[in-house]
CSV table of C-alpha atoms in Angstrom, one decimal:
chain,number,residue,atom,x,y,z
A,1,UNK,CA,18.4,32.1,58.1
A,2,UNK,CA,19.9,28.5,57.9
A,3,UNK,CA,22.3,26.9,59.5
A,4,UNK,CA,25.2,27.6,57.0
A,5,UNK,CA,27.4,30.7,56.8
A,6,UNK,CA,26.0,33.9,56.6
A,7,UNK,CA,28.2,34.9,53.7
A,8,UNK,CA,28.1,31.5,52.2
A,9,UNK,CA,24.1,32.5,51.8
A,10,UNK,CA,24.7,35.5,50.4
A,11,UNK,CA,27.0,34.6,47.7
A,12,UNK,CA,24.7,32.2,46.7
A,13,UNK,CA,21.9,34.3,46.7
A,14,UNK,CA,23.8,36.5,44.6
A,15,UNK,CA,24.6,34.0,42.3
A,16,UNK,CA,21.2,32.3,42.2
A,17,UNK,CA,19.9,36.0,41.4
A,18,UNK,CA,22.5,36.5,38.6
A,19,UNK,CA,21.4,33.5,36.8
A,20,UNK,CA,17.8,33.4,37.0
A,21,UNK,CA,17.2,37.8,35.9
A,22,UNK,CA,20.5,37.5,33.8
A,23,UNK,CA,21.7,40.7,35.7
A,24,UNK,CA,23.2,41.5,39.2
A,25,UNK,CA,21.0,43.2,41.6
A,26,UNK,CA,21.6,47.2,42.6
A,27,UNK,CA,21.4,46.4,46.5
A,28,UNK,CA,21.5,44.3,49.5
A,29,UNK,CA,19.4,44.6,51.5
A,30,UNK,CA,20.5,43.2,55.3
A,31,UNK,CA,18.7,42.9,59.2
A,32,UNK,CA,21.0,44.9,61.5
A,33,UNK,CA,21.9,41.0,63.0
A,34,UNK,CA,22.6,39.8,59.9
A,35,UNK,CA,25.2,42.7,59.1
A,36,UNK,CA,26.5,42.3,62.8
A,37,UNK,CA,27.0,37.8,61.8
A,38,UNK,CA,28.3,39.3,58.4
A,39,UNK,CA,30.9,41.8,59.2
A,40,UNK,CA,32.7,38.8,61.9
A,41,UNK,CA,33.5,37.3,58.6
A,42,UNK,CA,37.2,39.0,57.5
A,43,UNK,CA,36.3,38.9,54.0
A,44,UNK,CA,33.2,40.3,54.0
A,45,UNK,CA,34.3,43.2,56.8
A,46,UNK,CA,37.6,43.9,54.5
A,47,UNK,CA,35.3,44.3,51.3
A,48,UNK,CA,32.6,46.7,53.0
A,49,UNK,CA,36.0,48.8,55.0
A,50,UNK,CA,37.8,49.3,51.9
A,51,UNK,CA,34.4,50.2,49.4
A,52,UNK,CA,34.0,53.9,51.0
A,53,UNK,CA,34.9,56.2,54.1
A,54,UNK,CA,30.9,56.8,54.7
A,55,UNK,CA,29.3,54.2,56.1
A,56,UNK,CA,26.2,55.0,54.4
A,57,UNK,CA,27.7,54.2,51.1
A,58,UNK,CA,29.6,51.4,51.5
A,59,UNK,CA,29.5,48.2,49.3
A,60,UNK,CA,30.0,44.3,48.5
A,61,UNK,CA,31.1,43.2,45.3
A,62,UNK,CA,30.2,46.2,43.6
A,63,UNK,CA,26.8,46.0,45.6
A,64,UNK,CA,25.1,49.0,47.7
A,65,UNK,CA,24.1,48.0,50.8
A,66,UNK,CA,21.1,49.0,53.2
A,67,UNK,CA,21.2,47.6,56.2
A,68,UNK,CA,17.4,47.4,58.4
A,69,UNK,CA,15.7,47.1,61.6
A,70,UNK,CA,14.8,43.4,60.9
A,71,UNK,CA,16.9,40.7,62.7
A,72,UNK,CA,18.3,38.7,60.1
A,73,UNK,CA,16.7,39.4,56.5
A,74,UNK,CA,19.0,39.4,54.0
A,75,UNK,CA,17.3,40.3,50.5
A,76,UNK,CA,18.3,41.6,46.9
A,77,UNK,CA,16.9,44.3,45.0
């Protein structure tokens, strides 16, 4: 990862994604580290909280989320 937010990334990641396929993509796919750096951000952790009561299926922005054993991948699908 760089050295800039870990949810600054993924929005543009998300973005960048959205405007080169011309569609969003069904998951994200995140490194058990990068979920932990992710959910200190409160408008990330408020998103994910409030998508579901199982953890399992829980989302951002509309966005399923499988988190890994790798450190800090953070990929889309």
């Amino acid at each position: 990862m760089s050295d800039t937010c870990p949810l600054t990334e993924l929005n543009l990641m998300i973005d960048y994604y959205v405007t080169r396929n011309g569609q969003r993509p069904t998951r994200i796919i995140l490194g058990y580290k990068a979920y932990t750096a992710l959910m200190q951000d409160p408008n990330f952790s408020e998103d994910v909280l409030n998508s579901a009561l199982d953890p399992n299926k829980r989302k951002y922005k509309k966005l399923k989320i499988k988190v890994t054993k790798d450190d800090h991948q953070i990929e889309l699908e």
